[in-house]
Coordinates of C-alpha atoms in Angstrom, one line a residue:
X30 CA -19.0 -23.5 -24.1
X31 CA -22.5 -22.1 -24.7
X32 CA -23.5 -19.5 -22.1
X33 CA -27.0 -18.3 -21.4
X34 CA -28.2 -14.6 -21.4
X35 CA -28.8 -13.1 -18.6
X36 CA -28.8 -9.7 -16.9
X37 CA -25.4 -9.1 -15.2
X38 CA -26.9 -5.8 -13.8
X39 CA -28.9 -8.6 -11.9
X40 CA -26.3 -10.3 -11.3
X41 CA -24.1 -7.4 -9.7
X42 CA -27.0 -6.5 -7.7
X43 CA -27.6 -9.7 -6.1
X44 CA -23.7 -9.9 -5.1
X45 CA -24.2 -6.0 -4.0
X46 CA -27.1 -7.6 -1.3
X47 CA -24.9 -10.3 -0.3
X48 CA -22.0 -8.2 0.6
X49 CA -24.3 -6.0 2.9
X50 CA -26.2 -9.3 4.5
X51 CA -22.4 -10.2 5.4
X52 CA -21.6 -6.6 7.2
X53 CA -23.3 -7.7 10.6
X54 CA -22.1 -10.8 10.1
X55 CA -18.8 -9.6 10.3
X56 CA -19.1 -7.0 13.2
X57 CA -20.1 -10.8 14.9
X58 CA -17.2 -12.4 13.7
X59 CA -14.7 -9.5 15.1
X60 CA -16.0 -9.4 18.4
X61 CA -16.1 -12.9 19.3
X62 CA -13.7 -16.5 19.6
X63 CA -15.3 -19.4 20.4
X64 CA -13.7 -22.6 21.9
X65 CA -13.4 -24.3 18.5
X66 CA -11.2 -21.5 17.5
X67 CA -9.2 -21.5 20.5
X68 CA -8.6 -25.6 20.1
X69 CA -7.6 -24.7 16.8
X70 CA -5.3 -22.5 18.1
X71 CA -4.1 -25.3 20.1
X72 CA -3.7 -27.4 17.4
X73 CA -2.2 -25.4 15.0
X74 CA 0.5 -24.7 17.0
X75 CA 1.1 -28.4 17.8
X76 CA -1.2 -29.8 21.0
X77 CA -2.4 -33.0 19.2
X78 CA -1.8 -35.4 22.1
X79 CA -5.3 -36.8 24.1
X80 CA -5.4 -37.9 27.6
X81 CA -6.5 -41.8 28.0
X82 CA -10.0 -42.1 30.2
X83 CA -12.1 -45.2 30.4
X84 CA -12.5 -48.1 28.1
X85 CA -9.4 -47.1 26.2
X86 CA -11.0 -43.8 25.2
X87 CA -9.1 -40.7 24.1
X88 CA -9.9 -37.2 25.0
X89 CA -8.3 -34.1 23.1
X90 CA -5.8 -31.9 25.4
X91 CA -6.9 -28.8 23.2
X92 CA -10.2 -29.5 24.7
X93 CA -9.3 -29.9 28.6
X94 CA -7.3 -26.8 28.1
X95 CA -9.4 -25.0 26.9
X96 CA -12.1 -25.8 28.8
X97 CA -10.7 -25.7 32.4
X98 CA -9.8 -21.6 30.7
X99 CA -13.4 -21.2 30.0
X100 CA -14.6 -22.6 33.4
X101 CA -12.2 -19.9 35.1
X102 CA -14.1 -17.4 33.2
X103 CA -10.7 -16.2 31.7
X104 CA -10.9 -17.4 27.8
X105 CA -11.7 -14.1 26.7
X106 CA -8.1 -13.0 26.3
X107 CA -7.6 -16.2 24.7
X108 CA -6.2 -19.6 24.8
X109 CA -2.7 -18.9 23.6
X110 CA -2.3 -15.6 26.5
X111 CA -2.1 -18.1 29.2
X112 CA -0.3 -21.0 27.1
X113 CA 2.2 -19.1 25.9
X114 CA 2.6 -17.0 29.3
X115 CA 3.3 -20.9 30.6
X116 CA 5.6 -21.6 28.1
X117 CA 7.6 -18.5 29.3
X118 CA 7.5 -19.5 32.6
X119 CA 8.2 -22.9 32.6
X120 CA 10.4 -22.8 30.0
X121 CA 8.9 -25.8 28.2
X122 CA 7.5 -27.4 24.8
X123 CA 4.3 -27.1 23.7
X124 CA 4.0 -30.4 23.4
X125 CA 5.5 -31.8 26.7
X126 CA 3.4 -28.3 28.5
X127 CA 0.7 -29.5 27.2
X128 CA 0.2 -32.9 28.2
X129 CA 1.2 -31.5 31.7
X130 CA -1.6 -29.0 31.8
X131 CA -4.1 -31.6 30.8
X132 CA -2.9 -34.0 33.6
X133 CA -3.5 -31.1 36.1
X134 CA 0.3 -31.3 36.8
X135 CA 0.7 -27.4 35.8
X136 CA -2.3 -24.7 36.2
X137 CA -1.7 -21.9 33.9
X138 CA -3.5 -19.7 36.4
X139 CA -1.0 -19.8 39.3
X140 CA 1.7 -19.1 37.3
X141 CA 3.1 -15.6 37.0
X142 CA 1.9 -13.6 34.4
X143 CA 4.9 -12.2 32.4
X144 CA 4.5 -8.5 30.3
X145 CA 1.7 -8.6 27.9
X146 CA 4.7 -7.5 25.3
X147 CA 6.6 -10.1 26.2
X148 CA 3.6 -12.9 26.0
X149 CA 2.7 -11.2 22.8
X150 CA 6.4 -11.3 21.0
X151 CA 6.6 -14.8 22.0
X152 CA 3.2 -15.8 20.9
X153 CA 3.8 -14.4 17.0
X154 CA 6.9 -16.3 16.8
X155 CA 5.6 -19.4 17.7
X156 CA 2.0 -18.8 15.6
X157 CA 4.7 -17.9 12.7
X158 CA 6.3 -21.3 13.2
X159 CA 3.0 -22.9 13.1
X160 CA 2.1 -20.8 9.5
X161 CA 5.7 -21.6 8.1
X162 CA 4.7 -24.9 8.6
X163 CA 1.3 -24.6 6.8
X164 CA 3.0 -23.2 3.9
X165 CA 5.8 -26.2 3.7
X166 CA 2.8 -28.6 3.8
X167 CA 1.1 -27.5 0.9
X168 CA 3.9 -26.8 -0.9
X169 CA 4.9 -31.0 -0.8
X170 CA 1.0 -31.6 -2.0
X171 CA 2.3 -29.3 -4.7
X172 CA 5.3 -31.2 -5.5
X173 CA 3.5 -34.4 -5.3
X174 CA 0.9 -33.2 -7.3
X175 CA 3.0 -32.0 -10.6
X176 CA 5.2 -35.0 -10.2
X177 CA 1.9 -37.4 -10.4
X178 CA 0.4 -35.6 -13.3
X179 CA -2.3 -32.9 -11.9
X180 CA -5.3 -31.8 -14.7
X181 CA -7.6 -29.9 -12.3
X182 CA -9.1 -27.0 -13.8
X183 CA -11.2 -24.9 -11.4
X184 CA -13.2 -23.4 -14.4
X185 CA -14.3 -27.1 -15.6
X186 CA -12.8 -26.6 -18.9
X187 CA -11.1 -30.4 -18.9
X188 CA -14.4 -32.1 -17.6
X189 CA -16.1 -33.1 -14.4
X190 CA -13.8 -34.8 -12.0
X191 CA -14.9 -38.1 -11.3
X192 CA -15.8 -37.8 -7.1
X193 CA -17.2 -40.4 -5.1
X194 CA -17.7 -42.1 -1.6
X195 CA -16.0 -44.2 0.9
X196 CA -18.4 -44.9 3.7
X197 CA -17.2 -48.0 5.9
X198 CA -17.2 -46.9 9.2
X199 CA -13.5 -48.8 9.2
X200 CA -10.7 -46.1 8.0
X201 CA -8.6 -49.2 6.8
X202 CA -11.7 -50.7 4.9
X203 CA -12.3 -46.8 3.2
X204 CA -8.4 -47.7 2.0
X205 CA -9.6 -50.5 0.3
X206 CA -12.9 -49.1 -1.4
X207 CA -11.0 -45.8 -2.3
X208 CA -7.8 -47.9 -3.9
X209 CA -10.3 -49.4 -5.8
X210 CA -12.1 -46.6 -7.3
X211 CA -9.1 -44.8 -8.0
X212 CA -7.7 -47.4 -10.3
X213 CA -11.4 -47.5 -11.5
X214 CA -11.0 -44.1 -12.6
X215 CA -11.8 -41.8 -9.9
X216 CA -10.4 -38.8 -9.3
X217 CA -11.2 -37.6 -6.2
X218 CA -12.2 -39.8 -2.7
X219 CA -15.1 -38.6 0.0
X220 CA -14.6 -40.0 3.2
X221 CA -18.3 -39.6 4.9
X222 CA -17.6 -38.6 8.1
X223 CA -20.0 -40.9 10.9
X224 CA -23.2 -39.7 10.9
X225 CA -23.8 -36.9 14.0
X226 CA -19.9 -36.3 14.2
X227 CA -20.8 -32.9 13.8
X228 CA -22.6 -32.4 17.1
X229 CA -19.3 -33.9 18.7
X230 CA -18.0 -30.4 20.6
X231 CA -14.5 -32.9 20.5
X232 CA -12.4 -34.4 17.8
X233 CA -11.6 -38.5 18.6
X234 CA -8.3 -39.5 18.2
X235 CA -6.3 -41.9 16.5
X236 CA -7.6 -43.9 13.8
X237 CA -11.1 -45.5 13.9
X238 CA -12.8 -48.8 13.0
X239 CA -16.2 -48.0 13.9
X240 CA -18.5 -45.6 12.7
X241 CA -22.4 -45.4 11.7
X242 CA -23.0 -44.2 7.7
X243 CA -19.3 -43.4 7.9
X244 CA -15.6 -42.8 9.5
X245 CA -14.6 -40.5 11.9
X246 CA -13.2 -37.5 10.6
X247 CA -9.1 -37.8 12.8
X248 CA -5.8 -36.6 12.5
X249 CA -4.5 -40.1 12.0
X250 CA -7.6 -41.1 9.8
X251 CA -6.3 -38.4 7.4
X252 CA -2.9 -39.4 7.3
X253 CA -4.0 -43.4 6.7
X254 CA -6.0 -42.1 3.9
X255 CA -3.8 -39.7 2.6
X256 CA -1.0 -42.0 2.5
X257 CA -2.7 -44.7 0.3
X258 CA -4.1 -41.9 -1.7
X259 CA -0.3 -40.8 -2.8
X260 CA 0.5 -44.4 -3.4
X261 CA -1.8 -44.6 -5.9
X262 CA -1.3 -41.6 -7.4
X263 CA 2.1 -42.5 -7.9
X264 CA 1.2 -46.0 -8.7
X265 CA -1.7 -44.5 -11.6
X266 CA 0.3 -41.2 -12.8
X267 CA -2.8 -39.7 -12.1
X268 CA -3.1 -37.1 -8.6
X269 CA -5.9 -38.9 -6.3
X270 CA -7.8 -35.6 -4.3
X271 CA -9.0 -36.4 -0.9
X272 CA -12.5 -34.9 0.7
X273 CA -13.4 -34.9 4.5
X274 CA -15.8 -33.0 6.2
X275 CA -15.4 -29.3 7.7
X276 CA -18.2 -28.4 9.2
X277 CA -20.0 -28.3 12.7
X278 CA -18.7 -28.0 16.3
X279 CA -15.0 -28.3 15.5
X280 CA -14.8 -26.8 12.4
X281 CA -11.8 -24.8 12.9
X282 CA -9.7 -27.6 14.1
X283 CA -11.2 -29.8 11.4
X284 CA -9.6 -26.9 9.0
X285 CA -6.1 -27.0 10.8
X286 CA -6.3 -31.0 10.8
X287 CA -7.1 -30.9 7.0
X288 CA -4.3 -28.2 6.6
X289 CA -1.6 -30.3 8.0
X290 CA -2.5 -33.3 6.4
X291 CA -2.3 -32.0 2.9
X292 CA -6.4 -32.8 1.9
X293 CA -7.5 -31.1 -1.2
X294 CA -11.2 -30.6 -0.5
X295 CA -13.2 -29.9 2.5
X296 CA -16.7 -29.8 2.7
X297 CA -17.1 -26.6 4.5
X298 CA -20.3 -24.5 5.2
X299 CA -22.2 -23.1 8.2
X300 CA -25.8 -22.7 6.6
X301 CA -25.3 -26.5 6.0
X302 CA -24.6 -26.6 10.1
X303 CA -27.5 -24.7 11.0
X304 CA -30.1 -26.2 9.0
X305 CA -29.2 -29.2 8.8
X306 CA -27.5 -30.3 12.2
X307 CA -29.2 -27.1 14.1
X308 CA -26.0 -25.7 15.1
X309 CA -26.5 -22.3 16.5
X310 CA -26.3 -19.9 14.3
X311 CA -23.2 -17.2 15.9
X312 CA -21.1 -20.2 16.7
X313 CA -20.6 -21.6 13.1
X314 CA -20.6 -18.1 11.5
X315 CA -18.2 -17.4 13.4
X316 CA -16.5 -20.6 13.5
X317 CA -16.8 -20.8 9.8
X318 CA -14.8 -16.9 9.2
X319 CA -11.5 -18.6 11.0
X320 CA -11.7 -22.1 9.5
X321 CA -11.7 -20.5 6.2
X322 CA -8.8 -18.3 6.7
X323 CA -6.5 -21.5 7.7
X324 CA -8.5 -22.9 4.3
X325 CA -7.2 -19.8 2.7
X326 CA -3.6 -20.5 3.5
X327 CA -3.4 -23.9 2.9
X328 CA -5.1 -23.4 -0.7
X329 CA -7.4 -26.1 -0.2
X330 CA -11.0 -25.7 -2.1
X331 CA -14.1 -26.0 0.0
X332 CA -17.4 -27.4 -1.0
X333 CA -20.6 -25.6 -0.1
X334 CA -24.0 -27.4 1.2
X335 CA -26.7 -25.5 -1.0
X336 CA -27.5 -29.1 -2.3
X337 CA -29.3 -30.0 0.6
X338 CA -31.9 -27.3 0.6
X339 CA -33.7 -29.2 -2.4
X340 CA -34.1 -32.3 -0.3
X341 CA -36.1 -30.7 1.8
X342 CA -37.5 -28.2 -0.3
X343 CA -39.3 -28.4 -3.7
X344 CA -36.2 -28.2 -6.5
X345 CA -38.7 -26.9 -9.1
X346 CA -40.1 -24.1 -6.7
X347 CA -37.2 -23.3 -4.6
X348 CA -33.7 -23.5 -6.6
X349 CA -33.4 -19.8 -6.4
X350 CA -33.1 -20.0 -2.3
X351 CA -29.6 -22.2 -3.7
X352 CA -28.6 -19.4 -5.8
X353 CA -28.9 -17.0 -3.4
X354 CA -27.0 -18.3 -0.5
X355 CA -24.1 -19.5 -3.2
X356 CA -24.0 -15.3 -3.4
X357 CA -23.5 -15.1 0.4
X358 CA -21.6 -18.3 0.9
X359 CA -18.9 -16.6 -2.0
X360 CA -19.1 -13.0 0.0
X361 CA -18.3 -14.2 3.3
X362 CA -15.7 -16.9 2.0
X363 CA -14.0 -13.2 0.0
X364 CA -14.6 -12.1 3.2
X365 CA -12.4 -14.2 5.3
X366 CA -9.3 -14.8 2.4
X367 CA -10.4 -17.2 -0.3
X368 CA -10.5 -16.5 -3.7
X369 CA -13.0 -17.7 -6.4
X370 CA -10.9 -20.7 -7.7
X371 CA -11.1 -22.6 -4.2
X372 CA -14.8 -21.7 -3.5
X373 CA -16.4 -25.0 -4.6
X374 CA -20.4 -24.4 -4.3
X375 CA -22.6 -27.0 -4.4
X376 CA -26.0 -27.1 -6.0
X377 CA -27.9 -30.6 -7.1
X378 CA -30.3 -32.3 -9.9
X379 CA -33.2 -32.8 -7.3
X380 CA -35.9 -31.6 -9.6
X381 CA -38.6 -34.3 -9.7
X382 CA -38.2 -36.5 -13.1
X383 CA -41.6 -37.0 -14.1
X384 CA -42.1 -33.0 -14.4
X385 CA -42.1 -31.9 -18.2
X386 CA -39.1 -30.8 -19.8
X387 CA -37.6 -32.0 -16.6
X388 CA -33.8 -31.9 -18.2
X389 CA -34.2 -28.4 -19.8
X390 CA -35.0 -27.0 -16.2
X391 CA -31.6 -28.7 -14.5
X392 CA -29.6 -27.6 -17.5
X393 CA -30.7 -24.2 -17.2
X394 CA -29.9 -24.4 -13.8
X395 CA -26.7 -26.3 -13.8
X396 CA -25.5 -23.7 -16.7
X397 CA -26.6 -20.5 -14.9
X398 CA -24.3 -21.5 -11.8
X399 CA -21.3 -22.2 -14.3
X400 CA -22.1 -19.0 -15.7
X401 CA -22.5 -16.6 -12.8
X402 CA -19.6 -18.2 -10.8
X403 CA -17.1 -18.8 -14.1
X404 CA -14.1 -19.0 -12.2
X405 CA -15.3 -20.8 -8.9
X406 CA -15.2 -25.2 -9.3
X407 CA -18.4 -25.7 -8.6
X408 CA -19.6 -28.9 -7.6
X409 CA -22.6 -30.6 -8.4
X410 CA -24.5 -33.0 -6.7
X411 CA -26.7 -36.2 -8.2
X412 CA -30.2 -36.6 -7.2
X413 CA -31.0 -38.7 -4.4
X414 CA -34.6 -37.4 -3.5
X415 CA -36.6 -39.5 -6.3
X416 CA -34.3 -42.5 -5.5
X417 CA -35.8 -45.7 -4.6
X418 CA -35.4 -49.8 -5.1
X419 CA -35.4 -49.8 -8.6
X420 CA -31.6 -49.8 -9.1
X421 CA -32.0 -49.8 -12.8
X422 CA -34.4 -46.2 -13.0
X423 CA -31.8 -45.0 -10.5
X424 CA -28.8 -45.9 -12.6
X425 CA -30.8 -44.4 -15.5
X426 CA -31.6 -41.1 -13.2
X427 CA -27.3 -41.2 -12.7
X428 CA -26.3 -41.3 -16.4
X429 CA -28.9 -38.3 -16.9
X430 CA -27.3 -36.8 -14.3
X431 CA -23.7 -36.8 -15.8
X432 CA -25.0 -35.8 -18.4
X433 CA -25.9 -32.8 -17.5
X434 CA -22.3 -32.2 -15.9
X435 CA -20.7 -32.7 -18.9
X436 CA -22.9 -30.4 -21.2
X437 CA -22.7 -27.4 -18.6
X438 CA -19.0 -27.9 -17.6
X439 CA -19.5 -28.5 -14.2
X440 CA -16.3 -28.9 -12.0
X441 CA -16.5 -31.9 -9.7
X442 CA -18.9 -34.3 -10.0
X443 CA -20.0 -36.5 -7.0
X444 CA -21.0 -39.6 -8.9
X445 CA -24.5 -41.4 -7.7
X446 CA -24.9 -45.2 -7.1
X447 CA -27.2 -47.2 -8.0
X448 CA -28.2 -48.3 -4.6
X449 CA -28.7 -44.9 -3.3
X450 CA -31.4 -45.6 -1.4
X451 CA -31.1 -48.8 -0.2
X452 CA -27.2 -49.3 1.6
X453 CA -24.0 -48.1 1.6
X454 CA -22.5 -48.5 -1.6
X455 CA -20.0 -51.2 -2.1
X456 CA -17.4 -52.1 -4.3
X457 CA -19.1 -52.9 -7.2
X458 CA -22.0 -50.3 -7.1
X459 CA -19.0 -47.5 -7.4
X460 CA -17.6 -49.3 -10.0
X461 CA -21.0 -49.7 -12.5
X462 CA -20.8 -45.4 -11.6
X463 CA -17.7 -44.7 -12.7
X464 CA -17.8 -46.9 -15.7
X465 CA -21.4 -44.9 -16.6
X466 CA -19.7 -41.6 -16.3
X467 CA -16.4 -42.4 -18.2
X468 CA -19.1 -43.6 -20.9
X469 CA -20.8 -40.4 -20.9
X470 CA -18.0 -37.6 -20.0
X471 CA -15.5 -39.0 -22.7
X472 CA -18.5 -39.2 -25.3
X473 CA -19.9 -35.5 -25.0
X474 CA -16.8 -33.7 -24.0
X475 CA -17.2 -31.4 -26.5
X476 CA -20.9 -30.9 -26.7
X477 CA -21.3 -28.1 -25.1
X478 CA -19.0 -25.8 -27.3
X479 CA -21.3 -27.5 -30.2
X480 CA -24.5 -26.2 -29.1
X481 CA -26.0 -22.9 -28.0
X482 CA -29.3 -21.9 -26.1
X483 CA -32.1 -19.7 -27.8
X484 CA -32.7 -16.3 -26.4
X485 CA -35.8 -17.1 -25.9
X486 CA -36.2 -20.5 -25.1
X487 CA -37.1 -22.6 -22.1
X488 CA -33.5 -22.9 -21.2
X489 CA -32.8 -19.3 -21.0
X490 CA -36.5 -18.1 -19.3
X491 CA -36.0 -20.5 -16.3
X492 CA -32.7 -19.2 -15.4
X493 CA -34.1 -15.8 -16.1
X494 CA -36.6 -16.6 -13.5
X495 CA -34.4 -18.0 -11.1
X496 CA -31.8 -15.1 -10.9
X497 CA -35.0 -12.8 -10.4
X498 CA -36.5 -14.6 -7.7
X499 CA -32.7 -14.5 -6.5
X500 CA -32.5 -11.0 -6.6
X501 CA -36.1 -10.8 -4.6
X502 CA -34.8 -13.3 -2.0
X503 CA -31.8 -11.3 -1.2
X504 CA -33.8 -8.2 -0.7
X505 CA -35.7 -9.8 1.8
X506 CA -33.0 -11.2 3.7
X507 CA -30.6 -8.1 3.5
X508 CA -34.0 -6.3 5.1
X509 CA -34.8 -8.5 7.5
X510 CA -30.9 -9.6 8.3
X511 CA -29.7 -13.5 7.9
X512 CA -30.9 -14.4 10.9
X513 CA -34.6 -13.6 11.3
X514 CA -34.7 -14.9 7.6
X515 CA -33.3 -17.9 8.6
X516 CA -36.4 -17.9 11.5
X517 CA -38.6 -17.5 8.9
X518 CA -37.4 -20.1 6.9
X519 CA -35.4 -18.7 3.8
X520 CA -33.8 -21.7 3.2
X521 CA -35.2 -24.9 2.8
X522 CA -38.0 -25.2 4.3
X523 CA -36.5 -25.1 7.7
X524 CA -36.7 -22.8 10.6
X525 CA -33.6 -21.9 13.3
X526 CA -33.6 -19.2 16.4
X527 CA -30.9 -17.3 16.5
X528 CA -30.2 -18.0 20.4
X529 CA -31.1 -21.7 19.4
X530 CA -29.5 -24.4 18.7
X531 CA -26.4 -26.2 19.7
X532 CA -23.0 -24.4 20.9
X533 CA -24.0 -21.2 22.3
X534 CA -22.6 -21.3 25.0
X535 CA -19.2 -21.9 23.1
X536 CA -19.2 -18.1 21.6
X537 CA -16.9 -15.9 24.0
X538 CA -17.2 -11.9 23.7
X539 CA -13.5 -11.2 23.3
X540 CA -11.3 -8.9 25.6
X541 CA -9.9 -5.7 24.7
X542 CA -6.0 -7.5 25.5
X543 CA -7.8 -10.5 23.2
X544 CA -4.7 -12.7 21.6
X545 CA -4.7 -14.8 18.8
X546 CA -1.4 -13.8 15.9
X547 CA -3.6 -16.1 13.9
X548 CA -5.8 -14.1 12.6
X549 CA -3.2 -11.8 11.0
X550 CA -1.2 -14.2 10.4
X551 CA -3.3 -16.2 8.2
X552 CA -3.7 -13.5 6.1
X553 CA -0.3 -12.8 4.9

């Protein structure tokens, strides 16, 4: 594959100032839970019942434990102290202590507090339990994958997989639409998660047949999916991925929930939160650090939101603020256990397509990424800003699009429709996609070892220029810190405070006795 030429002093440098923009982020991180991570806790270890309330609504128990803990003003030495401490006492299982805590049958904080030794010991072995666990899980979506014929290559030497939507609202109807592309040729299934799920501080449960510009993101709704995904993997000789959504107010549990269910890909990114869905900023940092460690384990790769910055922001004027937070979103995902080949970041072909030379700006672009992250799968994203009614200049945009991918050996592909801005696609709409980037993929596979880019052509300059006005953004930020960057607007256009924003008041400052094996564990 052709690569351009640019300056990997540059390059080192800019991932030099991301590491040091992450070093207060990770004094935050160390110092503080929040109640997503103590659900997660929770729910790794097994808690996945919900107590029935009115109109045959569900609430989690993670979340009534945890939050009659955090109205006692006790979370700070953690959730699983005073379950496990109950568990000692009252000699029972998580499951069956659980649902008697949330029916106010047992209060943790009248029982007798055994040794902190003896609540520790017992707390490792059953976090242990809960990590063996993770491990068996992804070693059956290992099994299954090799025995259904797996050709992912992080490094996007085989191609573009073929990624697209499911967006019903109905979980059984998303079966249906995701059968369908999948024996259309897709590789990889999206289920959009209903819109403003993310500002949810609770997970629903059970499956779902309702939902507004998508499904509920549920334990159950991932096992439905994932069940008719291995069905037709086994059915096509040809491994189906699954994609949910990892990000805001439960994104930790979101992360164990994905874990146990054997998903593949999870769109997982706090800048996304705060931007986007004005999330505060310390809860999904921190939120993000432990969701990625259970990622970590379970070997699933994550997708990263720098995409969305050029919907609100000018693609042409602003593509280096995507570069440079794909250099912090990789530091702080190093940080917290992953390595390159499961960090999938995102960028997009958002550049407006009347503007000159239009194509040799997004390949330069589109190449760079390949080229600075070689070993990451990065994912790229089709334009949707210029999109209107004309479903024929859109489907003309999409091809363009793919072609791109195929040229710069992007990773994983989300495909675009047609209809993008007009509803949610159906069947045929994702079929018309796949069919145009079949076409295209299978007809300039090889085109980009064929070609190479002048030194100094417009290919090579624009990159040039965007990796330096990288390197200038990073400076900034690493003076100022992330967060009075973000205030002054960074990243897309958009402006957060860093006591702002939704879930403060979820962030606990933790205590010196603080327990939670989990965060060792999950290393190891």
């Amino acid at each position: 594959m052709a690569n351009l030429v640019l300056d990997n002093k540059l390059i080192a440098s800019c991932r030099a100032s991301a590491k040091r923009i992450a070093g207060p982020i990770e004094k935050l991180i160390n110092d503080h839970t929040t109640i997503s991570i103590e659900r997660a806790a929770l729910r790794l270890i097994g808690v996945e019942g919900a107590l029935e309330q009115t109109n045959s609504q569900f609430f989690p128990e993670a979340n009534i434990i945890v939050d009659n803990l955090k109205k006692a003003d006790v979370l700070q030495q953690g959730v699983l102290y005073w379950f496990v401490n109950g568990m000692i006492q009252k000699k029972m299982a998580i499951s069956e202590l659980a649902a008697a805590v949330a029916r106010n049958k047992i209060d943790l904080l009248k029982l007798r507090e055994g040794s902190f030794a003896e609540i520790s010991s017992k707390a490792n072995e059953v976090c242990k339990e809960a990590v063996k666990k993770l491990r068996e899980v992804r070693q059956q979506r290992d099994v299954i994958r090799d025995e259904t014929g797996d050709t992912f290559d992080p490094e996007g030497r085989n191609g573009p997989l073929i990624y697209v939507i499911v967006a019903t609202g109905n979980i059984y109807d998303d079966v249906t639409q995701a059968r369908a592309a999948a024996q259309a040729g897709a590789d990889a299934i999206a289920v959009i998660r209903s819109t403003a799920q993310s500002l949810l501080d609770y997970i629903p449960h059970g499956a779902t047949t309702q939902g507004f510009g998508g499904t509920y993101a549920t334990q159950e709704n991932f096992r439905v999916m994932r069940k008719a995904l291995d069905e037709e993997s086994g059915r096509l000789h040809r491994y189906i991925r699954l994609t949910n959504y990892c990000s805001g107010l439960c994104m930790p549990e979101i992360a164990a929930l994905g874990a146990l269910e054997r998903l593949d890909f999870l769109l997982n990114d706090a800048m996304y939160g705060i931007l986007f869905r004005d999330i505060n900023m310390k809860r999904t940092l921190i939120d993000q650090h432990f969701s990625r460690k259970i990622i970590a384990l379970a070997r699933i790769v994550i997708h990263t939101g720098e995409d969305n910055y050029l919907t609100t922001a000018d693609a042409i004027k602003n593509g280096h603020q995507v570069l440079a937070s794909q250099f912090i979103n990789e530091c702080l995902a190093i940080n917290a256990g992953m390595s390159e080949e499961f960090l999938g970041l995102g960028h997009a072909q958002e550049m407006n397509p009347e503007h000159p030379d239009v194509f040799l700006l997004e390949i330069a672009r589109a190449q760079m990424t390949r080229d600075i992250f070689p070993r990451s799968p990065i994912k790229f994203m089709p334009p949707t800003r210029y999109k209107c009614g004309d479903i024929f200049y859109s489907h003309l945009m999409d091809a363009m699009f793919n072609f791109v991918g195929v040229l710069t050996g992007q990773t994983i592909q989300l495909l675009g429709m047609p209809t993008e801005a007009m509803h949610t696609p159906l069947l045929q709409d994702r079929w018309m996609s796949i069919k145009n980037a079949k076409y295209i993929f299978n007809g300039a596979k090889g085109l980009g070892k064929e070609i190479c880019f002048k030194e100094n052509g417009v290919i090579n300059e624009w990159a040039r220029k965007v990796l330096s006005d990288t390197a200038a953004l990073l400076a900034i930020i690493e003076e100022k810190g992330l967060f009075k960057a973000i205030e002054e607007k960074a990243f897309a256009e958009i402006s957060r405070l860093e006591t702002g924003g939704k879930g403060l008041d979820g962030v606990i400052k933790k205590h010196a006795n603080y327990m939670n094996p989990f965060t060792e564990l999950l290393n190891e």
